[in-house]
Amino acid sequence: MQANVVRPQLPHEFKTRQIIIQSGANVWPHEMKTAEALAAAGRTVEFIRRSEEQRTTSADAIIDGIVWEMKAPKASNLKAIEKNLRKALD
């Protein structure tokens, strides 16, 4: 019996994927920069429209079929960044 072996891809084997922007999606510059890096690494990034409902959070993009919220925290120290990221999870 032969086992299935999955060989990790080497950087030169990655193929640039694509960035898809749905109609009505509001893409911020930091999100596009992140999407460009992910596409260059072989990922497909699809930006989706934000929810119209008030007081609800919604994902920014679907990356290889998984829903993601992109963050670009800025602060003068690590504790402040951690606090901002925890707040985003609520």
Coordinates of C-alpha atoms in Angstrom, one line a residue:
M1 CA 0.0 0.0 0.0
Q2 CA 1.4 3.4 -1.0
A3 CA 0.8 6.5 1.2
N4 CA -0.2 9.8 -0.3
V5 CA 2.6 12.3 0.0
V6 CA 1.9 16.0 -0.1
R7 CA 4.9 18.0 -1.1
P8 CA 4.9 21.6 0.1
Q9 CA 5.2 24.1 -2.7
L10 CA 8.5 26.0 -3.0
P11 CA 8.3 29.8 -3.6
H12 CA 9.2 29.5 -7.3
E13 CA 6.3 27.1 -7.8
F14 CA 3.6 29.5 -6.6
K15 CA 1.4 30.8 -9.3
T16 CA -0.1 34.3 -9.0
R17 CA -3.8 34.0 -8.5
Q18 CA -6.3 36.8 -8.7
I19 CA -8.0 39.6 -6.9
I20 CA -11.8 39.9 -7.4
I21 CA -13.7 43.0 -6.3
Q22 CA -17.5 42.6 -6.1
S23 CA -19.6 45.5 -7.2
G24 CA -20.2 47.8 -4.3
A25 CA -17.2 46.6 -2.3
N26 CA -15.3 49.4 -0.6
V27 CA -11.6 48.3 -0.7
W28 CA -9.2 50.3 1.5
P29 CA -5.6 50.8 0.4
H30 CA -4.2 48.6 3.2
E31 CA -6.6 45.9 2.1
M32 CA -5.5 46.1 -1.5
K33 CA -1.9 45.9 -0.5
T34 CA -2.5 42.8 1.5
A35 CA -4.5 41.3 -1.4
E36 CA -1.7 41.9 -3.8
A37 CA 0.8 40.2 -1.5
L38 CA -1.6 37.2 -1.1
A39 CA -2.2 36.9 -4.8
A40 CA 1.5 37.0 -5.5
A41 CA 1.8 34.1 -3.0
G42 CA -0.8 32.1 -5.0
R43 CA -4.0 33.0 -3.2
T44 CA -7.3 34.1 -4.6
V45 CA -8.8 37.1 -2.8
E46 CA -12.4 38.2 -3.4
F47 CA -13.5 41.4 -1.7
I48 CA -17.1 41.4 -0.7
R49 CA -19.7 44.1 0.1
R50 CA -20.0 45.1 3.7
S51 CA -23.2 44.4 5.5
E52 CA -25.8 47.1 5.4
E53 CA -27.1 46.3 8.9
Q54 CA -26.2 48.7 11.6
R55 CA -24.0 47.6 14.5
T56 CA -22.8 44.5 12.8
T57 CA -19.4 43.6 11.6
S58 CA -18.8 41.9 8.3
A59 CA -15.9 40.3 6.6
D60 CA -13.7 42.1 4.1
A61 CA -12.8 39.3 1.8
I62 CA -12.9 35.6 1.0
I63 CA -9.4 34.2 0.6
D64 CA -9.3 30.7 -0.9
G65 CA -12.8 30.1 0.2
I66 CA -12.4 31.3 3.8
V67 CA -14.0 34.5 5.1
W68 CA -11.6 37.0 6.5
E69 CA -11.6 40.4 8.2
M70 CA -8.4 42.3 7.3
K71 CA -6.8 44.5 10.0
A72 CA -3.9 46.9 9.9
P73 CA -3.5 48.0 13.5
K74 CA -1.3 50.9 14.3
A75 CA -0.1 51.9 17.8
S76 CA 3.0 53.0 19.7
N77 CA 3.3 49.7 21.6
L78 CA 2.4 46.0 21.4
K79 CA -0.2 46.1 24.2
A80 CA -2.3 48.7 22.3
I81 CA -2.2 46.5 19.2
E82 CA -3.2 43.5 21.2
K83 CA -6.1 45.4 22.7
N84 CA -7.3 46.6 19.3
L85 CA -7.2 43.1 17.9
R86 CA -9.1 41.7 20.9
K87 CA -11.7 44.4 20.4
A88 CA -12.1 43.5 16.8
L89 CA -12.9 39.9 17.8
D90 CA -15.9 41.0 19.9

